[in-house]
Coordinates of C-alpha atoms in Angstrom, one line a residue:
M1 CA 0.0 0.0 0.0
R2 CA 2.8 2.4 0.9
R3 CA 4.6 1.6 -2.3
R4 CA 1.5 2.1 -4.4
A5 CA 0.8 5.4 -2.7
G6 CA 4.4 6.5 -3.6
E7 CA 3.8 5.5 -7.3
L8 CA 0.7 7.7 -7.4
S9 CA 2.2 10.7 -5.6
R10 CA 3.5 13.8 -7.2
D11 CA 7.2 12.9 -6.9
G12 CA 7.3 9.6 -5.2
Q13 CA 7.8 11.3 -1.9
G14 CA 5.7 12.8 0.8
V15 CA 3.7 9.7 1.6
T16 CA 2.2 10.0 5.1
G17 CA 0.9 7.0 7.0
P18 CA -0.4 4.6 7.9
L19 CA -2.9 7.0 9.3
N20 CA -4.9 6.1 12.5
G21 CA -7.8 3.8 11.8
Y22 CA -9.0 0.4 12.9
H23 CA -10.8 -0.8 9.7
H24 CA -8.4 0.4 7.0
E25 CA -4.8 0.9 6.2
T26 CA -4.6 4.4 4.9
Y27 CA -1.9 6.6 3.3
A28 CA -2.0 10.2 2.2
F29 CA 0.2 11.6 -0.5
P30 CA 0.6 14.8 -2.6
L31 CA -1.2 14.8 -6.0
P32 CA 0.5 15.3 -9.3
A33 CA -0.5 18.6 -10.9
A34 CA -2.3 17.0 -13.8
H35 CA -4.4 14.7 -11.6
E36 CA -8.2 15.2 -11.8
L37 CA -8.5 15.7 -8.1
S38 CA -5.7 18.3 -7.9
A39 CA -7.9 21.2 -8.8
R40 CA -9.8 20.7 -5.5
F41 CA -7.4 18.8 -3.3
E42 CA -3.7 19.1 -2.4
R43 CA -3.5 15.4 -1.4
A44 CA -5.3 12.2 -1.9
K45 CA -5.6 9.1 0.3
L46 CA -5.4 5.5 -0.6
R47 CA -7.3 3.0 1.6
A48 CA -7.6 -0.7 1.8
P49 CA -9.5 -2.8 4.3
R50 CA -7.3 -4.5 7.0
P51 CA -7.6 -8.3 6.6
G52 CA -8.6 -10.6 9.5
L53 CA -10.2 -7.9 11.6
L54 CA -12.7 -8.6 14.4
W55 CA -15.7 -6.5 13.3
F56 CA -17.7 -5.1 16.2
D57 CA -20.5 -3.7 14.1
R58 CA -22.9 -5.3 11.6
R59 CA -21.9 -4.1 8.1
C60 CA -24.1 -3.5 5.0
F61 CA -21.9 -2.5 2.1
A62 CA -19.1 -4.5 0.6
S63 CA -17.2 -1.4 -0.6
E64 CA -16.9 2.1 1.0
D65 CA -15.4 3.3 -2.3
L66 CA -18.4 2.2 -4.4
L67 CA -20.8 3.7 -1.8
L68 CA -19.0 7.0 -1.8
T69 CA -19.1 7.0 -5.6
A70 CA -22.9 6.6 -5.6
L71 CA -23.3 9.4 -3.1
Q72 CA -21.3 12.0 -5.1
G73 CA -23.6 15.0 -5.7
R74 CA -26.2 13.7 -3.2
V75 CA -24.5 14.5 0.1
D76 CA -22.5 17.6 0.8
R77 CA -18.9 17.6 1.9
I78 CA -18.0 13.9 1.7
P79 CA -14.7 12.7 0.2
E80 CA -14.6 13.0 -3.6
I81 CA -13.5 9.7 -5.1
V82 CA -12.0 8.6 -8.4
R83 CA -10.9 5.3 -9.8
V84 CA -7.4 4.9 -11.2
D85 CA -5.6 2.1 -13.1
G86 CA -5.8 -1.3 -11.5
G87 CA -9.2 -0.7 -10.0
V88 CA -7.8 1.4 -7.2
Y89 CA -9.9 4.2 -5.7
L90 CA -8.5 7.5 -4.4
Q91 CA -10.3 9.9 -2.1
G92 CA -9.6 13.6 -1.9
F93 CA -7.9 14.3 1.4
I94 CA -9.7 16.9 3.5
E95 CA -7.1 19.4 4.8
G96 CA -8.1 20.6 8.3
R97 CA -8.6 19.2 11.7
T98 CA -10.9 16.7 13.3
L99 CA -13.7 18.0 15.4
D100 CA -12.1 16.4 18.5
A101 CA -8.9 18.5 18.2
R102 CA -7.8 19.9 21.6
Q103 CA -10.1 17.4 23.4
V104 CA -9.1 15.5 26.5
P105 CA -7.1 12.5 25.4
G106 CA -9.1 9.3 25.5
L107 CA -12.5 10.9 25.4
Q108 CA -14.2 11.2 22.0
G109 CA -16.8 13.7 23.2
A110 CA -15.3 15.6 26.1
G111 CA -18.6 17.5 26.3
R112 CA -18.0 20.3 23.7
S113 CA -20.8 22.0 21.9
L114 CA -21.1 22.5 18.1
S115 CA -20.9 26.0 16.6
R116 CA -24.0 27.2 15.0
R117 CA -22.4 26.8 11.6
H118 CA -21.5 23.2 12.2
A119 CA -24.9 22.4 13.8
D120 CA -26.6 23.7 10.7
Q121 CA -24.3 21.6 8.4
L122 CA -24.9 18.5 10.5
G123 CA -28.6 19.0 10.3
R124 CA -28.4 19.3 6.5
F125 CA -26.3 16.2 6.4
F126 CA -29.0 14.2 8.4
G127 CA -31.6 15.5 6.0
Q128 CA -29.7 14.5 2.9
L129 CA -29.2 11.0 4.2
V130 CA -33.0 10.4 4.7
S131 CA -33.7 11.9 1.3
I132 CA -31.8 9.1 -0.4
D133 CA -34.1 6.2 -1.4
P134 CA -32.3 3.0 -0.2
K135 CA -33.5 1.3 -3.4
E136 CA -31.2 3.5 -5.4
L137 CA -28.2 2.0 -3.6
A138 CA -28.4 -1.3 -5.3
E139 CA -26.2 -3.6 -7.3
P140 CA -24.3 -3.5 -9.6
E141 CA -23.2 0.0 -8.5
V142 CA -23.4 -0.6 -4.8
T143 CA -23.0 -4.2 -3.5
R144 CA -24.6 -5.3 -0.3
I145 CA -22.8 -7.9 1.9
C146 CA -25.9 -9.7 3.1
A147 CA -28.2 -11.7 0.9
P148 CA -31.6 -10.2 0.1
D149 CA -33.4 -12.7 2.2
D150 CA -31.4 -11.4 5.2
W151 CA -32.4 -7.8 4.7
T152 CA -34.7 -6.2 7.2
A153 CA -38.2 -5.3 5.8
E154 CA -38.6 -1.7 5.0
G155 CA -39.6 0.3 8.1
D156 CA -39.4 -2.6 10.5
S157 CA -37.4 -0.8 13.2
A158 CA -38.0 -3.6 15.7
A159 CA -36.4 -6.2 13.4
F160 CA -33.6 -3.8 12.5
L161 CA -32.6 -3.4 16.2
D162 CA -33.1 -7.1 16.8
R163 CA -30.5 -7.9 14.1
L164 CA -28.0 -5.5 15.6
I165 CA -28.4 -7.0 19.1
R166 CA -28.1 -10.5 17.7
F167 CA -24.9 -9.5 15.9
T168 CA -23.3 -8.3 19.2
E169 CA -24.6 -11.3 21.0
E170 CA -23.5 -13.9 18.5
Q171 CA -20.7 -12.4 16.4
V172 CA -18.9 -10.4 19.1
H173 CA -19.6 -12.1 22.4
R174 CA -20.2 -15.7 21.5
D175 CA -18.0 -16.3 18.4
H176 CA -15.1 -13.9 19.2
G177 CA -15.5 -13.5 23.0
E178 CA -14.2 -17.0 24.0
P179 CA -10.7 -15.9 24.8
Y180 CA -12.2 -13.2 27.1
R181 CA -14.8 -15.3 29.0
T182 CA -13.0 -15.1 32.3
L183 CA -12.4 -11.3 31.8
F184 CA -16.1 -10.7 31.2
A185 CA -17.0 -12.9 34.1
E186 CA -14.7 -11.0 36.5
L187 CA -16.2 -7.7 35.3
G188 CA -19.7 -9.2 35.9
V189 CA -20.7 -8.8 32.3
G190 CA -22.9 -11.4 30.7
A191 CA -25.0 -11.8 27.6
D192 CA -28.2 -11.5 29.6
A193 CA -28.1 -7.7 29.1
L194 CA -28.4 -8.3 25.4
V195 CA -31.2 -10.8 25.9
R196 CA -33.2 -8.3 28.0
L197 CA -32.7 -5.6 25.3
R198 CA -33.8 -7.9 22.6
K199 CA -37.1 -8.6 24.4
R200 CA -37.9 -4.9 24.2
T201 CA -37.4 -4.4 20.5
A202 CA -41.1 -4.9 19.8
E203 CA -41.7 -1.6 21.5
L204 CA -40.1 0.3 18.6
R205 CA -42.3 2.3 16.2
T206 CA -42.2 2.1 12.4
R207 CA -40.1 4.6 10.5
P208 CA -39.1 4.7 6.8
F209 CA -35.6 3.3 6.4
A210 CA -32.7 5.5 5.2
L211 CA -29.0 5.4 4.6
L212 CA -27.1 5.6 7.9
H213 CA -23.5 6.6 8.5
C214 CA -23.4 4.7 11.9
D215 CA -20.1 6.1 13.0
L216 CA -20.6 9.9 13.5
H217 CA -18.0 10.7 16.1
R218 CA -15.7 13.7 16.3
K219 CA -12.8 12.0 14.6
N220 CA -15.0 11.3 11.5
L221 CA -16.1 15.0 11.4
I222 CA -13.4 17.1 9.7
V223 CA -13.3 20.9 9.8
D224 CA -11.6 22.2 6.7
R225 CA -9.6 25.4 6.3
D226 CA -12.7 27.4 5.5
G227 CA -14.4 26.2 8.6
D228 CA -16.9 23.8 6.9
L229 CA -17.8 20.3 8.3
W230 CA -17.0 17.2 6.3
V231 CA -18.0 13.6 7.0
I232 CA -15.5 10.8 6.4
D233 CA -15.1 7.0 7.1
W234 CA -18.2 5.3 5.7
E235 CA -17.2 1.7 6.2
L236 CA -20.0 1.1 8.8
A237 CA -22.8 2.6 6.7
M238 CA -26.0 0.7 6.4
I239 CA -29.7 0.8 5.6
G240 CA -32.0 1.0 8.5
D241 CA -33.9 3.0 11.1
P242 CA -32.8 6.7 10.8
L243 CA -33.2 7.1 14.6
Y244 CA -30.3 4.7 15.0
D245 CA -27.9 7.3 13.4
L246 CA -29.0 9.9 16.0
A247 CA -28.5 7.4 18.9
T248 CA -25.1 6.5 17.7
H249 CA -24.1 10.1 17.2
L250 CA -25.3 11.1 20.7
H251 CA -23.6 8.1 22.3
L252 CA -20.3 8.8 20.7
M253 CA -20.2 12.6 21.1
G254 CA -20.9 13.0 24.8
Y255 CA -22.7 16.3 24.5
P256 CA -23.6 18.4 27.5
K257 CA -27.4 18.0 28.2
Q258 CA -28.3 21.4 26.7
E259 CA -26.3 20.6 23.6
E260 CA -27.8 17.1 23.3
A261 CA -31.3 18.7 23.4
R262 CA -30.3 21.1 20.6
V263 CA -28.9 18.3 18.4
K264 CA -32.1 16.2 18.9
E265 CA -34.2 19.2 17.8
L266 CA -32.1 19.8 14.7
W267 CA -32.2 16.1 13.8
V268 CA -36.0 16.0 14.1
T269 CA -36.4 19.2 12.0
A270 CA -34.0 18.0 9.3
V271 CA -35.3 14.5 8.8
E272 CA -39.0 15.5 9.0
E273 CA -38.5 18.2 6.4
A274 CA -36.7 15.8 4.1
R275 CA -38.9 12.8 4.6
P276 CA -42.0 13.1 6.8
G277 CA -42.4 10.2 9.3
S278 CA -38.6 9.7 9.7
A279 CA -38.8 11.0 13.3
Y280 CA -42.1 9.3 14.3
G281 CA -42.1 8.2 17.9
W282 CA -38.5 9.3 18.4
E283 CA -38.8 10.5 22.0
E284 CA -40.2 7.1 23.1
D285 CA -37.8 5.0 21.1
L286 CA -34.5 6.8 21.5
P287 CA -33.8 5.6 25.1
L288 CA -33.9 2.0 24.0
L289 CA -31.5 2.6 21.1
L290 CA -29.2 4.5 23.4
A291 CA -29.3 1.6 25.9
Y292 CA -28.2 -0.8 23.1
K293 CA -25.3 1.5 22.3
R294 CA -24.2 1.6 25.9
V295 CA -24.3 -2.2 26.2
Q296 CA -22.6 -2.7 22.8
S297 CA -19.8 -0.4 23.9
V298 CA -19.2 -2.7 26.9
F299 CA -18.6 -5.8 24.8
T300 CA -16.7 -3.9 22.2
D301 CA -14.4 -1.9 24.5
V302 CA -13.6 -4.8 26.9
I303 CA -12.2 -6.8 24.0
R304 CA -10.5 -3.9 22.3
T305 CA -8.8 -2.9 25.5
A306 CA -7.5 -6.5 25.9
L307 CA -6.2 -6.4 22.4
L308 CA -4.6 -3.1 23.0
L309 CA -2.8 -4.3 26.2
G310 CA -1.8 -7.7 25.0
P311 CA -0.4 -10.1 24.4
D312 CA 2.8 -8.5 25.7
A313 CA 1.3 -7.0 28.8
E314 CA 4.7 -6.7 30.5
S315 CA 5.7 -3.9 28.2
N316 CA 2.2 -2.2 28.2
W317 CA 1.5 -2.0 32.0
R318 CA 1.9 1.7 32.0
V319 CA -1.1 2.3 29.8
L320 CA -3.3 0.0 32.0
P321 CA -4.5 2.8 34.3
R322 CA -5.9 5.0 31.5
A323 CA -7.4 1.9 29.8
A324 CA -9.0 0.7 33.0
W325 CA -10.4 4.2 33.7
R326 CA -12.0 4.3 30.2
I327 CA -13.5 0.8 30.7
Q328 CA -14.8 1.8 34.2
R329 CA -16.6 4.7 32.6
V330 CA -18.1 2.5 29.9
L331 CA -19.3 0.0 32.5
A332 CA -20.7 2.8 34.7
A333 CA -22.6 4.3 31.7
A334 CA -24.3 0.9 31.1
E335 CA -24.7 0.1 34.8
R336 CA -28.4 -0.2 34.8
E337 CA -28.6 -2.4 31.6
V338 CA -25.7 -4.7 32.6
Y339 CA -25.9 -4.9 36.4
G340 CA -29.5 -4.1 37.1
A341 CA -31.0 -1.5 39.4
D342 CA -29.6 -3.0 42.6
A343 CA -26.0 -3.6 41.6
A344 CA -23.1 -1.3 40.8
A345 CA -20.4 -1.4 38.1
P346 CA -16.9 -2.4 39.2
S347 CA -14.6 0.3 40.5
M348 CA -11.4 1.2 38.6
R349 CA -9.4 -0.9 41.1
Q350 CA -11.6 -3.8 40.3
V351 CA -11.2 -3.3 36.6
V352 CA -7.4 -3.2 36.9
T353 CA -7.5 -6.4 38.9
A354 CA -9.7 -8.1 36.4
Y355 CA -7.4 -7.3 33.5
R356 CA -4.3 -8.3 35.5
N357 CA -5.8 -11.6 36.5
W358 CA -6.9 -12.3 32.9
F359 CA -3.4 -11.7 31.7
R360 CA -1.9 -14.0 34.3
T361 CA -4.2 -16.9 33.4
T362 CA -4.2 -16.2 29.6
H363 CA -0.6 -15.3 28.9
G364 CA 1.1 -16.8 32.0
G365 CA 2.6 -13.5 33.0
E366 CA 2.0 -10.8 35.6
G367 CA -0.5 -9.0 33.4
G368 CA 1.2 -5.6 33.8
G369 CA 4.5 -5.7 35.6
G370 CA 3.6 -7.4 38.9
G371 CA 4.6 -6.3 42.4
E372 CA 2.6 -4.6 45.1
A373 CA 4.2 -1.2 44.6
E374 CA 3.3 -1.2 40.9
E375 CA -0.2 -2.4 41.6
T376 CA -0.8 0.4 44.0
A377 CA 0.5 2.9 41.5
L378 CA -1.8 1.4 38.8
T379 CA -5.0 1.5 40.8
R380 CA -4.5 5.0 42.1
S381 CA -3.6 6.6 38.8
G382 CA -6.4 8.8 37.5
P383 CA -7.3 9.7 33.9

């Protein structure tokens, strides 16, 4: 990938990367003057899916590149994309900063509000998504991963959420969670939280399905040099209940209460103007979707943190305090769904101990350096 990026760059130099990202290996490089993207972009980026990944989210589209190609001219400020020799796709690189710049490290939201300009642009983005007829995103231009008989029926929000819950229950916790069984057990996390959520899916109202981004957090929102908001990283996009996109966005952003209320209002206004009925029953249904996002984060983040820390925990023990602090926050946020009304989420000390014990039993080491003095330092460290 790096070599290919160098071949496509202006002078074979200036390749940057791999850039941060879980799902793709990505490189940015300066464009030749004669390239068709160079009139609008200084650089392009070349992306390829990372093989062998554990996917924590249900996917819909086989190719982000083909989806973005189909969305050109329909959605404002998304990466422009062109195909070059060899079937390779290039995206225009948005020069600017992520919306999370200057945030507290380790927190995606950090409680900051949107400017009026960015709030207006986000509202327009939501409206444009629900304006797209999902039937237009069909083969051969855009390939779906799942077979047609596995698609959720149009407007069946209950079945849509049920599929998402089952994916987390079966693909993440059951099929890929086996190496982490004892870790989940020590943290008091079981699949019963997902079972309880799935029993409530019938409560959801019917809303017309739409294209969803499904990963609208601050690092996927880019502010360009003119101050405009762009939306990148569409690999988790799917067709489904538009309220799920709002729930995902609120969950990932960590807005203050007043700002959260403002974003809800702009979403309702935007989607109802674009496609009436898209916000039907949203006030009653949003809490259930948010509950799922909190529980999903527990299963996702517990495994991701173990992958981050291991298998060589001995060399990574210094990052354990911050990792445990983040996990404790995730567990506390989902406390009611995971532990019930009469129990509490583990403390940070208990989270540290759970990971250390798991490393001992799994990797045969001390799970983070060992020693009473070190353990005291770990458990007392703050964010």
